XYZ file of C-alpha atoms in Angstrom:
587
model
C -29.800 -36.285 34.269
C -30.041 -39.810 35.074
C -29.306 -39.338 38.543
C -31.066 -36.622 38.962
C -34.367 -38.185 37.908
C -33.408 -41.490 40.260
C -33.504 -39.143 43.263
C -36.407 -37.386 42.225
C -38.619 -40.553 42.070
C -36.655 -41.912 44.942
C -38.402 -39.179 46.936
C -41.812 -38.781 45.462
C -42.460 -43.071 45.653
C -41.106 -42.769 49.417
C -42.862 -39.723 50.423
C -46.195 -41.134 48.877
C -45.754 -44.972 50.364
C -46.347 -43.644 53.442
C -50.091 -43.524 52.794
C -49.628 -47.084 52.533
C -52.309 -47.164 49.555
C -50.772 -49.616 47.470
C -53.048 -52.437 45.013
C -53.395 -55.794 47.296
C -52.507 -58.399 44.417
C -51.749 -61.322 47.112
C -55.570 -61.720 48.424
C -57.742 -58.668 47.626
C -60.205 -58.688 44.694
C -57.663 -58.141 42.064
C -56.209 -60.914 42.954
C -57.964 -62.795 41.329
C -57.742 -60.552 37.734
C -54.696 -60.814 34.729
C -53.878 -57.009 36.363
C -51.799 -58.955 38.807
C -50.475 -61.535 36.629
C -46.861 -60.126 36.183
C -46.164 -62.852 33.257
C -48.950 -60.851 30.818
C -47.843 -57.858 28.509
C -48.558 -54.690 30.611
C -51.109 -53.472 28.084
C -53.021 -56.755 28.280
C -53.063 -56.660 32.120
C -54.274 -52.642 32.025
C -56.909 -53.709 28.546
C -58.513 -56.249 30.828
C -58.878 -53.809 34.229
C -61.013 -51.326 31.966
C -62.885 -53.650 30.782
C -64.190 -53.892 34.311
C -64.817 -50.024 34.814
C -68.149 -48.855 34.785
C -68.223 -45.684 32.249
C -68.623 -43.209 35.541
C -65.314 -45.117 37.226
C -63.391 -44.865 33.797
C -64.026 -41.414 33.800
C -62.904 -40.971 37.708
C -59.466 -42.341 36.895
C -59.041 -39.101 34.193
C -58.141 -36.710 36.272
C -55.361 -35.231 38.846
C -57.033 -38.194 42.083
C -57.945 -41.140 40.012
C -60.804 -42.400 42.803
C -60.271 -45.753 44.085
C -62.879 -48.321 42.990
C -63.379 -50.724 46.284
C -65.633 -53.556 44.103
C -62.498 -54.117 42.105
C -59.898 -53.492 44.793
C -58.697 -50.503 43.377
C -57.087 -47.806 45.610
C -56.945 -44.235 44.616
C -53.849 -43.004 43.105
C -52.589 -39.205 43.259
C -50.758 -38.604 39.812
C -50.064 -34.950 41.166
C -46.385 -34.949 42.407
C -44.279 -32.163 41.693
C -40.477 -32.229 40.845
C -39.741 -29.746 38.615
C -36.091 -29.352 41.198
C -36.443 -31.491 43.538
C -39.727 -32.912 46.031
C -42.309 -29.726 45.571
C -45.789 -29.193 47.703
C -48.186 -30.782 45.939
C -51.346 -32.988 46.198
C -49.407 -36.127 46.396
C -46.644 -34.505 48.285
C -46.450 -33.457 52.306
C -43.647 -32.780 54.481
C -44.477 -34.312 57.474
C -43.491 -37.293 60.515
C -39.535 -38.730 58.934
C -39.594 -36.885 56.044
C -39.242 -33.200 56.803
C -37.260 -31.687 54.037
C -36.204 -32.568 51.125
C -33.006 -31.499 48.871
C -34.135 -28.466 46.624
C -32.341 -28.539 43.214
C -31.265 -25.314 41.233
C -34.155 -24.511 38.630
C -34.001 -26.221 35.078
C -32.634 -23.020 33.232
C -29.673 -23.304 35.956
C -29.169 -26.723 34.941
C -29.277 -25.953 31.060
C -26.912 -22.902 31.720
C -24.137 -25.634 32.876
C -24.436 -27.980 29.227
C -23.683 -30.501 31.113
C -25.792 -33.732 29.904
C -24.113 -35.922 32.339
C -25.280 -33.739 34.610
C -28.739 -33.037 33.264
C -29.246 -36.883 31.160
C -35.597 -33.232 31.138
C -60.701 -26.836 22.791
C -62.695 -29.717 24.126
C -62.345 -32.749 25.758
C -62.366 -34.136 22.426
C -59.697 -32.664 21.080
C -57.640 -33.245 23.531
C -58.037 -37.180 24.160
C -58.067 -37.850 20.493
C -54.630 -34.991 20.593
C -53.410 -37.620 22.862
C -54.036 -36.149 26.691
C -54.697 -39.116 28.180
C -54.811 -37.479 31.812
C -56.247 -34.181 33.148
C -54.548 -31.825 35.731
C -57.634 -31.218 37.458
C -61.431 -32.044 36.720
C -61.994 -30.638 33.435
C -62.608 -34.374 32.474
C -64.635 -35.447 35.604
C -67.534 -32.488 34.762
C -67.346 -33.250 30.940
C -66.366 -36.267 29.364
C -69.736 -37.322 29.992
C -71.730 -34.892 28.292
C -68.820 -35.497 25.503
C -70.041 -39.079 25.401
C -74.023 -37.754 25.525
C -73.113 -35.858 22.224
C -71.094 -38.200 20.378
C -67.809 -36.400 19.843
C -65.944 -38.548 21.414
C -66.589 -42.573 22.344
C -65.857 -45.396 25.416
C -62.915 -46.626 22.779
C -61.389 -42.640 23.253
C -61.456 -43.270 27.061
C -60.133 -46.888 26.899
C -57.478 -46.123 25.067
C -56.142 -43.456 27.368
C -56.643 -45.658 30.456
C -54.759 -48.224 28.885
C -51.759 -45.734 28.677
C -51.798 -44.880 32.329
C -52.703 -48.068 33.474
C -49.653 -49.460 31.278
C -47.626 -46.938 33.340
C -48.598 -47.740 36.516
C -47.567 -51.176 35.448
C -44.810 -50.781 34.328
C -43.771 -48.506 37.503
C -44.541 -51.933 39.346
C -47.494 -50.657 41.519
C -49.485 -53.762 40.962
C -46.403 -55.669 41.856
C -45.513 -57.616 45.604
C -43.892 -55.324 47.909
C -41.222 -56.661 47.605
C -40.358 -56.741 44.104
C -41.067 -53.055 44.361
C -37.626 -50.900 44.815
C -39.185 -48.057 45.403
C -41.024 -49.397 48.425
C -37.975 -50.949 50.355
C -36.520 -47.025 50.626
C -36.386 -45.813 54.203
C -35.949 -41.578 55.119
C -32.131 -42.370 55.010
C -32.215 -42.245 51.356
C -33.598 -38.802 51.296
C -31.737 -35.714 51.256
C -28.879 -37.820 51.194
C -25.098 -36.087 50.961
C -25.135 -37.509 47.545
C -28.134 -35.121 46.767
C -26.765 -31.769 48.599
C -23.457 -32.041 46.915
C -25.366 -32.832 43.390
C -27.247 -29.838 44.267
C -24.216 -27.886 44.878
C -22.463 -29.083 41.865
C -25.213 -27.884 39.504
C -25.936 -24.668 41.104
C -22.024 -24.161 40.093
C -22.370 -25.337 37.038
C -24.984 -23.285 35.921
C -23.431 -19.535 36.959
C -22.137 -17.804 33.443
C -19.507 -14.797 33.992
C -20.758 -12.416 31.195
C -18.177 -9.780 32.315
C -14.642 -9.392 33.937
C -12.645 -6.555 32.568
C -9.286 -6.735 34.266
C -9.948 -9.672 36.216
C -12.159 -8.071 38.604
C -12.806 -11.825 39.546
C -12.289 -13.940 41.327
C -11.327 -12.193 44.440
C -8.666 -13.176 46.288
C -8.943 -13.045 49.994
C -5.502 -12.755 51.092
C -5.159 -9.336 49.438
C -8.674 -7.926 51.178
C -7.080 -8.493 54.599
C -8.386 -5.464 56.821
C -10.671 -4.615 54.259
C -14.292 -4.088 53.784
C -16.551 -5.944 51.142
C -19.743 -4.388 50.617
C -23.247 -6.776 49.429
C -25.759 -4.334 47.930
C -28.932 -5.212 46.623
C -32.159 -7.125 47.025
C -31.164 -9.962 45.940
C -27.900 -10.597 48.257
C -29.478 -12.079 51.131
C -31.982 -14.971 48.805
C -33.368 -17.702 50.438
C -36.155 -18.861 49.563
C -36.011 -16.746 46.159
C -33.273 -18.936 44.922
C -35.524 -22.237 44.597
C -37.645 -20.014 42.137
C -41.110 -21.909 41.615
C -42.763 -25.180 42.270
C -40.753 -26.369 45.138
C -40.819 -27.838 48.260
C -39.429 -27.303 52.122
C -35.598 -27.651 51.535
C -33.515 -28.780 54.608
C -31.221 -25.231 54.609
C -31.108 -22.301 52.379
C -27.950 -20.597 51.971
C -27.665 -17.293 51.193
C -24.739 -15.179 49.338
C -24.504 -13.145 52.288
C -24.261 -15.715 54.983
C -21.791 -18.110 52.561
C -19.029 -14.763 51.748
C -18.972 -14.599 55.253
C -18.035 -18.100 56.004
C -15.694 -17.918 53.498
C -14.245 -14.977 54.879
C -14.373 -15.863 58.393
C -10.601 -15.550 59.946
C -9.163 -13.450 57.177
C -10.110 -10.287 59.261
C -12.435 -8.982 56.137
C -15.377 -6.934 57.006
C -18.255 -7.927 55.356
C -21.186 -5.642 55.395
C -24.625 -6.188 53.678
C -27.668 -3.230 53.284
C -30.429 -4.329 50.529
C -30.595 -0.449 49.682
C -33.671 -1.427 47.205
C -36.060 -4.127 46.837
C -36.593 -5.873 43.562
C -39.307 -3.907 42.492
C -41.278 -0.586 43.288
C -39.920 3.006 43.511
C -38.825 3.109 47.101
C -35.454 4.696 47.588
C -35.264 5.062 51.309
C -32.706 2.438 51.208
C -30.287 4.407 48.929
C -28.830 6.021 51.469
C -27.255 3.718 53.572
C -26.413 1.651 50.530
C -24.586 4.873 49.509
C -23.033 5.129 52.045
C -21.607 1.770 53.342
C -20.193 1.813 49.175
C -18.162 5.117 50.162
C -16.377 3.315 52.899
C -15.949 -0.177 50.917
C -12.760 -1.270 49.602
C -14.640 -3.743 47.356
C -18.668 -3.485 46.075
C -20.998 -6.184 44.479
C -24.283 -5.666 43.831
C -26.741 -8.476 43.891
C -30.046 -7.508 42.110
C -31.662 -8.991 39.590
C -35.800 -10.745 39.381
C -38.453 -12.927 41.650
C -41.694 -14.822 40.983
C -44.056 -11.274 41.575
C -42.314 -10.424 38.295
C -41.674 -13.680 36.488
C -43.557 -16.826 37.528
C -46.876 -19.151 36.146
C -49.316 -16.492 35.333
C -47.528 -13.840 35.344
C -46.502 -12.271 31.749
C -43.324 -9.924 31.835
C -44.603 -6.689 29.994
C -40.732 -5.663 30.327
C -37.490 -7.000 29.826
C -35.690 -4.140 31.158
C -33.784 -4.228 34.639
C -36.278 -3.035 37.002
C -36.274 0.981 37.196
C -35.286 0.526 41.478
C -32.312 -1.117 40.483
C -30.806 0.457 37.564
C -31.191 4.130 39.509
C -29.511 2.323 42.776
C -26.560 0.853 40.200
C -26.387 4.332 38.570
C -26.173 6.027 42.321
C -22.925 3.634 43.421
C -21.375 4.351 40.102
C -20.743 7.713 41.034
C -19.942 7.157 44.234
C -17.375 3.718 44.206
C -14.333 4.293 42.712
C -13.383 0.590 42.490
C -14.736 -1.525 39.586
C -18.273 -3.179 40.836
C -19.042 -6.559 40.799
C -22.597 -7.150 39.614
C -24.466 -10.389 39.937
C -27.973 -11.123 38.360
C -30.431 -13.892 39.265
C -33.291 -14.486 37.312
C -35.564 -17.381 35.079
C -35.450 -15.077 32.035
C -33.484 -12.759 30.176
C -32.998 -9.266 31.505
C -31.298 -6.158 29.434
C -27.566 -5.834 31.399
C -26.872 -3.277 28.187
C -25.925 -0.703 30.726
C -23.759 -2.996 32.924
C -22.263 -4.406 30.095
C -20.817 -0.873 28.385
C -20.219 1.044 31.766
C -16.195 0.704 32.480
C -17.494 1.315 35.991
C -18.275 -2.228 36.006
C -15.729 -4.745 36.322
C -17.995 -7.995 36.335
C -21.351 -9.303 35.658
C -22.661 -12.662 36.660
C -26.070 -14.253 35.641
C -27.295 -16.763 37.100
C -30.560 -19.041 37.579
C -32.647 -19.637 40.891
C -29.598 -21.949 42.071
C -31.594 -23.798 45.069
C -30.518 -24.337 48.144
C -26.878 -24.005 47.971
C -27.155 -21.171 45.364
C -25.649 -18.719 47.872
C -22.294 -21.135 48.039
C -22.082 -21.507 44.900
C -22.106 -17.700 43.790
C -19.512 -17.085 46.813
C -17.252 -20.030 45.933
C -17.323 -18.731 42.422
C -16.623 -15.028 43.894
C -13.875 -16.316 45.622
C -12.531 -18.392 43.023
C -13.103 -21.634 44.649
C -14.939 -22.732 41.786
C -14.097 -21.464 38.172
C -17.673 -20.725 36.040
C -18.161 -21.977 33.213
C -21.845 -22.128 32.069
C -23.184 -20.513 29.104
C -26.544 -18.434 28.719
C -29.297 -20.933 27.380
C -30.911 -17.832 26.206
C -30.460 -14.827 23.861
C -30.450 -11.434 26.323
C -32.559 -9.286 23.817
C -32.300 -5.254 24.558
C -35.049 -3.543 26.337
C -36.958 -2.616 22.593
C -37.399 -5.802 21.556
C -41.015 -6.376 23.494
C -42.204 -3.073 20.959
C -40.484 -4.198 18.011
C -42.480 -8.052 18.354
C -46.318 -8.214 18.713
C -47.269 -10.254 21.241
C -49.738 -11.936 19.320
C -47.013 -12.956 16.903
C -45.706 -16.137 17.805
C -43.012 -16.303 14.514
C -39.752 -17.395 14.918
C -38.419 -16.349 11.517
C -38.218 -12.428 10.493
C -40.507 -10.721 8.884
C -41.395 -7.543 8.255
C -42.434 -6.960 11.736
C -40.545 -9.318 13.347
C -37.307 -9.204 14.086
C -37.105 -13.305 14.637
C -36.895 -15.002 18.189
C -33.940 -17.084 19.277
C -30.069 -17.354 18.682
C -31.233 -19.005 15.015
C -33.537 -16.471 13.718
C -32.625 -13.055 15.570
C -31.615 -10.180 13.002
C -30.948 -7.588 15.661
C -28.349 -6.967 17.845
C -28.243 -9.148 21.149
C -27.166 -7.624 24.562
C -25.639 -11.132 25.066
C -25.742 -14.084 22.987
C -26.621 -17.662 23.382
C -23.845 -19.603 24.586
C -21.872 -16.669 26.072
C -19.922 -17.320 28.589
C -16.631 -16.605 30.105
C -13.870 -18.528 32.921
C -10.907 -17.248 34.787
C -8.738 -19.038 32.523
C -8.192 -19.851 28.886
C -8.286 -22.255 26.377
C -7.124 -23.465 22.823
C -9.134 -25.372 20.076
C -7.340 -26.822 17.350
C -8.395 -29.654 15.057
C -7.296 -32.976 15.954
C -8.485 -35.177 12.833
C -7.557 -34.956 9.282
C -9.602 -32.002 8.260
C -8.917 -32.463 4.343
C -11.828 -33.451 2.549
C -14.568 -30.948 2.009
C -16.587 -32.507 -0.550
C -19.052 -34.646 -0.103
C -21.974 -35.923 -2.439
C -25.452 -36.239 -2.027
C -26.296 -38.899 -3.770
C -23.906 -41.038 -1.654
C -25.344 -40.126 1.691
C -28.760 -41.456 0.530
C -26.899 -44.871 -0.812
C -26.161 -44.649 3.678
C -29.857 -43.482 4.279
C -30.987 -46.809 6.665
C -31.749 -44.263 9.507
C -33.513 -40.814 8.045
C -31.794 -38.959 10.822
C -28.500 -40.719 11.534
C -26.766 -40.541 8.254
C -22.920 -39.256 9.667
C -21.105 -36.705 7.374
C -18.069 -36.353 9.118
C -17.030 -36.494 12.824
C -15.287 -33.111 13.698
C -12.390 -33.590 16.246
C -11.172 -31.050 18.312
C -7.870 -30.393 20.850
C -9.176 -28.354 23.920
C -6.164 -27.060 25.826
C -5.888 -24.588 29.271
C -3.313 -22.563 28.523
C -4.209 -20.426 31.312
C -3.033 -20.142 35.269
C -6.120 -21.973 36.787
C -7.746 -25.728 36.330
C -11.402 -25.670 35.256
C -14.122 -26.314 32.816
C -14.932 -25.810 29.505
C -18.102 -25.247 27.384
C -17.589 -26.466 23.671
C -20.616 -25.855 21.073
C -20.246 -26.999 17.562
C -22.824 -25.019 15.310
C -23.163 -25.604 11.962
C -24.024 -22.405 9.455
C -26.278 -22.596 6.529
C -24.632 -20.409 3.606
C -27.846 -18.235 1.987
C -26.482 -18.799 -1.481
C -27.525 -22.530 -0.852
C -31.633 -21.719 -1.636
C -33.607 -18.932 -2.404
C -36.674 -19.962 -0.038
C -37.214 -20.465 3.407
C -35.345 -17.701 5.673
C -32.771 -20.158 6.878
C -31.254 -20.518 10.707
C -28.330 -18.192 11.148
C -26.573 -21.281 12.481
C -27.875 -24.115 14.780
C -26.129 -25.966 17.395
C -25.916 -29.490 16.621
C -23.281 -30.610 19.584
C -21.988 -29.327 22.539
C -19.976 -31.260 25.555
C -18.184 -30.024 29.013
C -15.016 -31.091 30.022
C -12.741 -30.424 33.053
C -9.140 -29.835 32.500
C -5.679 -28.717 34.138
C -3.361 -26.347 33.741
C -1.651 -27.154 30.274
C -3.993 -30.203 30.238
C -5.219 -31.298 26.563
C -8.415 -33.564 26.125
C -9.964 -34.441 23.001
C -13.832 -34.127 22.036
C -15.990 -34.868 18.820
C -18.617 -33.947 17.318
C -20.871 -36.376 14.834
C -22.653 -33.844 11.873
C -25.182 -35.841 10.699
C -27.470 -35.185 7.146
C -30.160 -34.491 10.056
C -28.448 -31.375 11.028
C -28.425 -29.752 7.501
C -32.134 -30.507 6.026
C -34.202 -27.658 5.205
C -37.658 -27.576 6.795
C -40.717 -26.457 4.153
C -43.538 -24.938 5.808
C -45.461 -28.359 4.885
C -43.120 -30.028 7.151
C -40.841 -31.927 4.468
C -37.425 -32.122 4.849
C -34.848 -31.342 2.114
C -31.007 -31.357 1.279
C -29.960 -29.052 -0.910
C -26.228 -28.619 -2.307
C -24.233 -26.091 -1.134
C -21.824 -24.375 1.224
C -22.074 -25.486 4.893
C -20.058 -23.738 7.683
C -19.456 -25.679 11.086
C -18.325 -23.272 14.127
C -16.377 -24.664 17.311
C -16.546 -21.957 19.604
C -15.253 -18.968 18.602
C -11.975 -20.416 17.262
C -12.597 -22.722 14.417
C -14.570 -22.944 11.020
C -14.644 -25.254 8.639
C -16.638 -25.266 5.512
C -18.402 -28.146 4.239
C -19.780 -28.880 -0.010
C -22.151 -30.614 -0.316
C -23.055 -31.276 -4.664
C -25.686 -32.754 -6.782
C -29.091 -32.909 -6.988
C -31.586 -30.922 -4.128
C -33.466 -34.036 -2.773
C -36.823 -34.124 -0.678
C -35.586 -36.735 2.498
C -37.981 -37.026 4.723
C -41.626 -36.296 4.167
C -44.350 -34.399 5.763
C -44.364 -36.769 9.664
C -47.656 -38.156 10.866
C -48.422 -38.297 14.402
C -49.886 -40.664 16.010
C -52.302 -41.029 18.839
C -51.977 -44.768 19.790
């Protein structure tokens, strides 16, 4: 993650010092003021600028263009920058003269998909200044915060004190500083799009694809046995481009398709490789069926590519269905009757999406989900199709069955059952999941066994409070684990440690059905053994009360590596209240 967010700002602060609108502290008028003076606490330096602000100029630097001030030197600042994957079109963002492209990232649930934190280490005005919204995404404060001053609900100290925390990150961020103490500033167009950031983008677009599905080892394919053969892409999804980068992004230097990349990975292996969309992603046209139909009949080997886009899932736009679009499923039903080899099916899409019927048709040999991957996402599905990379993500979602938008009100945000809820999430759900968080499969196998001395079970309550410095950091018992590929092919692996609350340990709150409290990725060999851990802290077991206290009671406690090991956990004496109700703070 840490990288990741270094590149980000590495392109937003170069892209945006090209406007050259940076805070003269060497012989402008704040030269003269403690803002420059880099030996003062930031908050002093930013207390001391308001404090020269007219109410109206306060007010200007609220909102999305924070107005420069020219009396006190003050250049406008654009705090709209997008980078939700990588540079975005925005406000303070343009694609123009050097910079031209930038690298486009997969989108975040691609990157949680791959549980990789190496990878990943992301009413009135009133209300919402004294709630802490110290900046407005638009002008919502610019037309209003002074008729909120005119009528007393909120005062100048409300709008000082959210200036100062900008201010102190602008600060901090060394805008006010020389040019060059500035990093940021000495960055030329070569450290954009670098091959660092296309191979990072790569790498996580990889990382992220979960194989839900491969009876018989329909995958990966291998390429020396298709020679003379025909591989048919169906679906309109197969050729992606700009689809893949999802929403909120910017011009990316190339977008690779799955299409294009199966062919260059097939390119001198005399395999035929034919595409037809045969539908679009949404809609009731079936003129395509046909030839889709057809080019399947003469195939030797058929994936489908189908899955969802931002007319169906995006900002503003609620999905009234989680079904897989009508167009799609009656194409999929069509080639089942028609291929006699097992199809491949791969989904892309920023939510979950019923595969029930993929999932129990034998017609099916695969099924691959994955996020909008970005702008290698078409390499990384092939290389993953061809076996050049072995998946290994996990769904970061539960893949709830078409009923479940009529069995929840939509007006019923609950997370726990009830009588007319069914619960939300892997921790609450009480029905029967089409796939569950954390699925995931690879083209090889692996082994858990414990690695540490596993004997003591016990543990008492009152002597984890005598160890209670840190409310949340009070270790149990560190839970070692032996991860071995016994399988044919090197790759990753996907560990989650979840620990179980038994119901017999209080008749209350409907408890979690189990709640991940560790997870890690490692890469290993064939017959290669590496050891992980996992801490359990007391923070993992407390019971939340609807008041928002915290609790330990006694009781059984089971703690679930994988699907291979369990260990149970007893935890006796007294039920004790450990954290109280928390108090949030505005300042």
């Amino acid at each position: 993650m840490h990288v990741l967010v270094r590149i980000f700002l590495i392109k937003i602060v170069f892209v945006y010092s090209q406007s050259d609108r940076f805070p003269d502290c060497a012989s402008g008028p704040l030269s003269k003021f403690p803002i420059c003076d880099q030996t003062l606490p930031s908050r002093e330096r930013a207390a001391d600028l308001i404090s020269r602000m007219t109410i109206d100029e306060k007010i200007s630097q609220m909102v999305t263009t924070a107005s420069a001030i020219p009396r006190l030197g003050l250049p406008q600042y654009e705090w709209w920058s997008e980078a939700l994957h990588g540079l975005a079109f925005s406000p303070g963002v343009s694609f123009n003269g050097s910079i031209s492209a930038a690298t486009s990232f997969p989108m975040p649930i691609n990157f949680g998909a791959s549980f990789n934190m190496r990878l990943v280490h992301q009413e009135t005005v009133a209300v919402a200044l004294h709630a802490g919204t110290d900046l407005n995404c638009g002008y919502f404060y610019y037309n209003y915060t002074k008729q909120a001053l005119e009528k007393q609900t909120i005062v100048e100290a409300d709008i000082d004190r959210a200036l100062e925390r900008t201010f102190n990150i602008l600060i901090r961020l060394g805008w006010f500083d020389p040019p060059e103490q500035q990093y940021y500033r000495q960055l030329t167009k070569d450290n954009v799009d670098t091959h660092e950031a296309r191979q990072l983008s790569l790498e996580s677009a990889q990382e992220g694809i979960v194989l839900l599905k491969n009876m018989n080892q329909s995958l990966p394919l291998d390429r020396n046995r298709l020679l003379n053969k025909r591989i048919a892409l169906i679906g309109p999804t197969a050729n992606a481009t700009e689809l893949m980068q999802g929403s909120y992004f910017g011009k990316a230097p190339f977008l690779i398709d799955p299409v294009t990349a199966i062919k260059a990975l097939t390119t001198g292996k005399s395999i035929d490789v034919q595409f037809v969309y045969g539908c679009k992603i949404n809609g009731s046209d079936e003129s395509g069926f046909s030839a889709a139909i057809e080019l399947a009949r003469t195939a030797d080997v058929v994936i489908f590519f189908g899955g969802l886009d931002q007319t169906i899932e995006s900002e503003t736009i609620d999905r009234v269905s989680i079904a897989m679009p009508d167009i799609q499923l009656a194409l999929l039903q069509q080639l089942e009757r028609v291929v006699q080899s097992p199809i491949r099916v791969v989904i892309m899409s920023g939510s979950g999406l019923d595969l029930t019927y993929v999932r129990d048709s034998p017609r099916f040999g695969s099924l691959i989900w994955m996020g909008y991957a970005g702008q290698s996402g078409g390499l990384a599905i092939a290389n993953v199709i061809f076996g050049e990379y072995n998946p290994a993500g996990r769904l970061p979602i539960t893949i709830y069955p078409a009923s479940y938008v009529d069995a929840v009100s939509m007006f019923d945000m609950q997370m726990r059952p009830s009588k007319n809820n069914p619960g939300r999430t892997y921790k609450f759900y009480t029905g029967e999941a089409v796939y569950e968080f954390g699925t995931g499969l690879s083209y090889t196998t692996f082994h858990y066994s414990w690695s540490n001395d596993t004997a003591q079970r016990s543990y008492s309550i009152s002597s984890l409070i005598e160890n209670k410095n840190d409310a949340h950091r009070v270790l149990i018992r560190s839970f070692r684990v032996n991860v071995t590929n016994i399988g044919t092919m090197p790759g990753d692996d996907v560990i989650l440690a979840f620990v179980k609350v038994s119901n017999t340990v209080i008749d209350g709150p409907i408890l979690p059905i189990k709640q991940l409290f560790g997870f890690d990725r490692i890469h290993l060999g064939i017959n290669e053994t590496k050891e992980v851990f996992f801490p359990l802290n007391v923070e993992h077991l407390l019971i939340v009360e609807q008041d928002g206290t915290k609790w330990l009671y006694p009781g059984t406690y089971n703690v679930l590596i994988g699907q291979q090991l369990v260990y149970a956990i007893e935890l006796y004496g007294p039920f004790i209240q450990w954290q109280s109700k928390r108090q949030f703070s505005s300042s």
